[in-house]
mmCIF file of N, CA and C in Angstrom:
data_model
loop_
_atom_site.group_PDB
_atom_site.id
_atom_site.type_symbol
_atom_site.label_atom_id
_atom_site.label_comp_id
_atom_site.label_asym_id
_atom_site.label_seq_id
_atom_site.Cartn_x
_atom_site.Cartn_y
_atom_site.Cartn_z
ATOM 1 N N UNK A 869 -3.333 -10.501 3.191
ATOM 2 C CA UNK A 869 -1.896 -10.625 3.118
ATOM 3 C C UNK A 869 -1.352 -9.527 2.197
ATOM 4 N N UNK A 870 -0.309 -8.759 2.793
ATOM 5 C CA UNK A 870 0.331 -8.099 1.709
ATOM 6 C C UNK A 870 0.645 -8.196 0.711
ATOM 7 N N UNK A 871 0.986 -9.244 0.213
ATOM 8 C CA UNK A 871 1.699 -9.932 -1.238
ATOM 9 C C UNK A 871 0.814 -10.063 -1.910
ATOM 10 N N UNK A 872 -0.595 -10.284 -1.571
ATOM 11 C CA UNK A 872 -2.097 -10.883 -2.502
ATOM 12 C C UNK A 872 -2.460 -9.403 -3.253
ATOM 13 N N UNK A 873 -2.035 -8.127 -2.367
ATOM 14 C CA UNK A 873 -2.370 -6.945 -2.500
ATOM 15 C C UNK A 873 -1.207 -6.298 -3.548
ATOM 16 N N UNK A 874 0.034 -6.808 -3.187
ATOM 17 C CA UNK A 874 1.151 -6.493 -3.960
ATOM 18 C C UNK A 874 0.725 -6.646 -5.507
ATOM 19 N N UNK A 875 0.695 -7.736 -5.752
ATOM 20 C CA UNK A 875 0.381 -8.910 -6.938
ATOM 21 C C UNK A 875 -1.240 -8.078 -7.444
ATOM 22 N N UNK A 876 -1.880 -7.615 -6.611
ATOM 23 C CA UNK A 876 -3.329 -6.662 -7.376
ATOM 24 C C UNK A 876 -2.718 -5.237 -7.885
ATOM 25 N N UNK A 877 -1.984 -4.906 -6.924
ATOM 26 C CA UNK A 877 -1.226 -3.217 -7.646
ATOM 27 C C UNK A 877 -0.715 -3.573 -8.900
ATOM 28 N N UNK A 878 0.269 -4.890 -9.137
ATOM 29 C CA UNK A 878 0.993 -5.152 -10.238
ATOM 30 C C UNK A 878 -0.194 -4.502 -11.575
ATOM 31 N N UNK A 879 -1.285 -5.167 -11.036
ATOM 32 C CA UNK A 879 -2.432 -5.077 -12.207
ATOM 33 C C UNK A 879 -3.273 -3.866 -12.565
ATOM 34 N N UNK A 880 -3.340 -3.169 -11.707
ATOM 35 C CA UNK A 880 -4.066 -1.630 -11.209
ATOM 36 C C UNK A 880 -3.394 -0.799 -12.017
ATOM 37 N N UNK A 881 -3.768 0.180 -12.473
ATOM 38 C CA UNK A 881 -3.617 1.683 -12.942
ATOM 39 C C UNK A 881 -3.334 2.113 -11.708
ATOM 40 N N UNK A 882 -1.781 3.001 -11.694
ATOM 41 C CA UNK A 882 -1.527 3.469 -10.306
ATOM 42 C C UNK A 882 -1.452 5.075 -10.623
ATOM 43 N N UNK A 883 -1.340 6.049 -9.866
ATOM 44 C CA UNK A 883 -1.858 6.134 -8.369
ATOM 45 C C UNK A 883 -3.541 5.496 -8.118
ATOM 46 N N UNK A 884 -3.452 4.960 -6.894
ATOM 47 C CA UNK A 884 -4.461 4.059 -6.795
ATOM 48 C C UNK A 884 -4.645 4.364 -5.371
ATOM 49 N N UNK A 885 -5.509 4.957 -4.528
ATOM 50 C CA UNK A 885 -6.038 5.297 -2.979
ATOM 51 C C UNK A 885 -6.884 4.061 -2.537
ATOM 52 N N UNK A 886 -6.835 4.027 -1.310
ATOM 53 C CA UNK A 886 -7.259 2.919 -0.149
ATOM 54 C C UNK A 886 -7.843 3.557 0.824
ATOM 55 N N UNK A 887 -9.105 3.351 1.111
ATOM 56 C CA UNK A 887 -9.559 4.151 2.827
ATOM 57 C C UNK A 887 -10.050 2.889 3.679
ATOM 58 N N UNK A 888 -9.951 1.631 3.071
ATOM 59 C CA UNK A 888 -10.459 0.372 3.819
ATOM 60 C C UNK A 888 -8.881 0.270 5.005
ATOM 61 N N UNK A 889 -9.231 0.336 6.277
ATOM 62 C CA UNK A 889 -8.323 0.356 7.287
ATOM 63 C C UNK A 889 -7.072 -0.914 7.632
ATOM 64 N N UNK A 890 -8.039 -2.062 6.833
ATOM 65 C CA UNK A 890 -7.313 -3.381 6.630
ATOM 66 C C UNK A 890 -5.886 -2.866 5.516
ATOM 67 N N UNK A 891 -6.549 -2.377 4.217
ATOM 68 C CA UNK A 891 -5.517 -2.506 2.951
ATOM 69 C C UNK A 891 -4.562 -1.216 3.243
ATOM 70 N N UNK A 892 -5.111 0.016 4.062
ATOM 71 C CA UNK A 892 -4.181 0.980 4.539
ATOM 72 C C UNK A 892 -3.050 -0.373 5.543
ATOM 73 N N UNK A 893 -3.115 -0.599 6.488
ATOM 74 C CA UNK A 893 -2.467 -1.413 7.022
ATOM 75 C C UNK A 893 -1.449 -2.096 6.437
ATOM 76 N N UNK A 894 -1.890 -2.793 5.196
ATOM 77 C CA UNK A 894 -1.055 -3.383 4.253
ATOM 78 C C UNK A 894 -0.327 -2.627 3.380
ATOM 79 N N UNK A 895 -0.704 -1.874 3.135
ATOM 80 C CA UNK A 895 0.248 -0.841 2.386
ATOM 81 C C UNK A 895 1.221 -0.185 3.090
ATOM 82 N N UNK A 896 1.457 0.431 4.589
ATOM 83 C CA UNK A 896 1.915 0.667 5.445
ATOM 84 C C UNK A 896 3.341 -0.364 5.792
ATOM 85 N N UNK A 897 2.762 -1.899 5.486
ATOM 86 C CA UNK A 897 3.365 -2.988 5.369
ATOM 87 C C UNK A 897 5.081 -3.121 4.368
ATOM 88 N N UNK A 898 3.922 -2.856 3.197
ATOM 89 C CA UNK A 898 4.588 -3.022 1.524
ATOM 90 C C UNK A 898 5.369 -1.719 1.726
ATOM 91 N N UNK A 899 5.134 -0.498 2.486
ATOM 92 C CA UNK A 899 6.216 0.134 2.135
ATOM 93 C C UNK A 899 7.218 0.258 3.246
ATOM 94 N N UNK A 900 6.780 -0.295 4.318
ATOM 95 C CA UNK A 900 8.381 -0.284 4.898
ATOM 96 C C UNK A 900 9.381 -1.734 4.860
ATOM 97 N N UNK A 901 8.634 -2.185 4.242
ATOM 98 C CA UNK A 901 9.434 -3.491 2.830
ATOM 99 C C UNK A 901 10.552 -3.161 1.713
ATOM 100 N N UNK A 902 9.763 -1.685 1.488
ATOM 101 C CA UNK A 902 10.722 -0.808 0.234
ATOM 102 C C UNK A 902 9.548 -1.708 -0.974
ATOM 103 N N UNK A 903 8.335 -2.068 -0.972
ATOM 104 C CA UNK A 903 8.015 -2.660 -2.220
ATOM 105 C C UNK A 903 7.041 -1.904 -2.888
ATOM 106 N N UNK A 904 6.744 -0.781 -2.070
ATOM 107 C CA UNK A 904 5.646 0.178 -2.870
ATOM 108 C C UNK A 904 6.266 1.619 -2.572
ATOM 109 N N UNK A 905 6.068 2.750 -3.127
ATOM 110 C CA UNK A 905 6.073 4.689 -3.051
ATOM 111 C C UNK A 905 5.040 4.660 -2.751
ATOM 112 N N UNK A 906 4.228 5.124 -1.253
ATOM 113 C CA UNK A 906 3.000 5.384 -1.485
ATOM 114 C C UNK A 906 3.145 6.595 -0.060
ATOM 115 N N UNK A 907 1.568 7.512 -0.543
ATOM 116 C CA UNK A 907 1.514 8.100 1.012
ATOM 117 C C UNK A 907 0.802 7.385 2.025
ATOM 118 N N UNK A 908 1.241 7.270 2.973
ATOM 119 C CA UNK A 908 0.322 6.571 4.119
ATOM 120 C C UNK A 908 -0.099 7.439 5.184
ATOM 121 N N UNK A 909 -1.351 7.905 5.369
ATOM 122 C CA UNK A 909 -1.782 8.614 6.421
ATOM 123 C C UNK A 909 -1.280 8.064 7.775
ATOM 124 N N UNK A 910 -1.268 9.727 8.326
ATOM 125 C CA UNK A 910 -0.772 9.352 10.134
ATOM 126 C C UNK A 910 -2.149 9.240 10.620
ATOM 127 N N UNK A 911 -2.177 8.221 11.273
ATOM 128 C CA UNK A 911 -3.683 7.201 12.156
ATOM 129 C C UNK A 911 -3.329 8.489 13.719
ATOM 130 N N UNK A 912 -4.686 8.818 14.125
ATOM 131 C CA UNK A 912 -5.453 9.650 15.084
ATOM 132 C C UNK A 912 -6.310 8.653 15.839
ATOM 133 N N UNK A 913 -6.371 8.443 16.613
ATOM 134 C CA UNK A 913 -7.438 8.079 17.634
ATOM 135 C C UNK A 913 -8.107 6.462 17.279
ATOM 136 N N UNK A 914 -7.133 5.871 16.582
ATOM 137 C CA UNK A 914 -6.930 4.129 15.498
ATOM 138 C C UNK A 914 -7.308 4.573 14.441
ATOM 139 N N UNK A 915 -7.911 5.617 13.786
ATOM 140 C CA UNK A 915 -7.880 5.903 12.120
ATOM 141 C C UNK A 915 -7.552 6.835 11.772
ATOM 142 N N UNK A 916 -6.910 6.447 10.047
ATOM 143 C CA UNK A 916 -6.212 7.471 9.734
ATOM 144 C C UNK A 916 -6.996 8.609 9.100
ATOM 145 N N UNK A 917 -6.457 9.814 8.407
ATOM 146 C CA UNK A 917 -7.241 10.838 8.458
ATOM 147 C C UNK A 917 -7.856 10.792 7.401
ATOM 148 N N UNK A 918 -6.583 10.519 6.083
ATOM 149 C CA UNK A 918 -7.079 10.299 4.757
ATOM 150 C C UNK A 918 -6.453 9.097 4.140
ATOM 151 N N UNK A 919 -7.174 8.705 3.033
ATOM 152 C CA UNK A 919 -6.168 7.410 2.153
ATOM 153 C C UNK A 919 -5.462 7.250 2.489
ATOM 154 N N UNK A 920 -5.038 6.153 2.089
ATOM 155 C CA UNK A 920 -3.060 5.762 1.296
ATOM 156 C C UNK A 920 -3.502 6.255 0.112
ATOM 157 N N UNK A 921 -2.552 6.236 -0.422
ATOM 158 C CA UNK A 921 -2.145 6.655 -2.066
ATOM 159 C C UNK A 921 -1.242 5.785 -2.107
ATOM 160 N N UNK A 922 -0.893 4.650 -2.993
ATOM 161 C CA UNK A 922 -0.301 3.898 -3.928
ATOM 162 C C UNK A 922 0.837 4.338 -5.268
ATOM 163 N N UNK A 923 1.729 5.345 -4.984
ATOM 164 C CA UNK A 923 2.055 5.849 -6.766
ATOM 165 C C UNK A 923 2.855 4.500 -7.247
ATOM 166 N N UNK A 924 3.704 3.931 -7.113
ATOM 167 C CA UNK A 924 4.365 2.866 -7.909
ATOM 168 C C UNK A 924 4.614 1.611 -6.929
ATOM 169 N N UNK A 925 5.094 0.788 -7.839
ATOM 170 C CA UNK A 925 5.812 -0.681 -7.355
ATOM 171 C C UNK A 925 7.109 -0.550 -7.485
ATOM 172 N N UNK A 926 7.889 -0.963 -6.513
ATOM 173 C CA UNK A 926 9.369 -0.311 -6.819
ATOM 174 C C UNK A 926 9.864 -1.723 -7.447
ATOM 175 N N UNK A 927 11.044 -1.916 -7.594
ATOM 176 C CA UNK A 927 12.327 -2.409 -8.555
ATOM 177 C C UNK A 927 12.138 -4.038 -7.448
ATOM 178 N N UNK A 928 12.189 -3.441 -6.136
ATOM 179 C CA UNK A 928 12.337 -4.387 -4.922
ATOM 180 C C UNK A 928 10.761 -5.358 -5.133
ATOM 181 N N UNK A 929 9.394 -4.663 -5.181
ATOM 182 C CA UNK A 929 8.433 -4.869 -5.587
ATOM 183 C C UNK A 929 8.011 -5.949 -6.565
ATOM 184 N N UNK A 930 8.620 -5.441 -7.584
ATOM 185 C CA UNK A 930 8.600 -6.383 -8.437
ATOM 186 C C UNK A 930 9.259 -7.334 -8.816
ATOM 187 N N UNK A 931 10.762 -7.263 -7.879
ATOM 188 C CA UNK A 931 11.269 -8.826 -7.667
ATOM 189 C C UNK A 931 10.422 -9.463 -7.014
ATOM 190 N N UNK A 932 10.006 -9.030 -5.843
ATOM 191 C CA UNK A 932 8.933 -9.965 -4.835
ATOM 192 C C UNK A 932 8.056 -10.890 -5.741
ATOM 193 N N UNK A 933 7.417 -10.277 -6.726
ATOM 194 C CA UNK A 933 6.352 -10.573 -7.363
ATOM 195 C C UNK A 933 7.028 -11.560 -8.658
ATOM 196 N N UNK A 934 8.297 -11.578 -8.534
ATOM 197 C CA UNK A 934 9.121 -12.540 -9.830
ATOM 198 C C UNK A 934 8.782 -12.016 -11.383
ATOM 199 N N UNK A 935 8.621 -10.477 -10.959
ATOM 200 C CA UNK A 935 8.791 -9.904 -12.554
ATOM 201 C C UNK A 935 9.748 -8.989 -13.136
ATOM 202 N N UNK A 936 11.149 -9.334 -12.146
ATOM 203 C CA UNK A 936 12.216 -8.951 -12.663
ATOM 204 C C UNK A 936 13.484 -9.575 -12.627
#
């Protein structure tokens, strides 16, 4: 679930990369939510080329998460 992942960034040292195809997915998720800045690779042939990259939790983010 996105939010389980949301709620782990809260805790993470960010920038923080993903190459597991599930948590790219979810991040892909969280940011067209507006709840994360991250890069999300363009997917080729069902995978993407490189990481996500994770840089922050936005303002929106961290209401989700009830820490603002």
């Amino acid at each position: 679930m996105p939010m389980k992942l949301l709620a782990e960034l809260a805790q993470a040292p960010l920038p923080r990369a993903f190459e597991d195809l599930d948590d790219i997915e979810k991040i892909r998720v969280l940011k067209a939510h507006g709840h994360v800045e991250a890069n999300v690779p363009t997917w080729r042939f069902g995978f993407p080329i490189e990481p996500a990259t994770v840089h922050a939790i936005t303002a929106l983010g961290r209401r989700a998460l009830g820490d603002a």
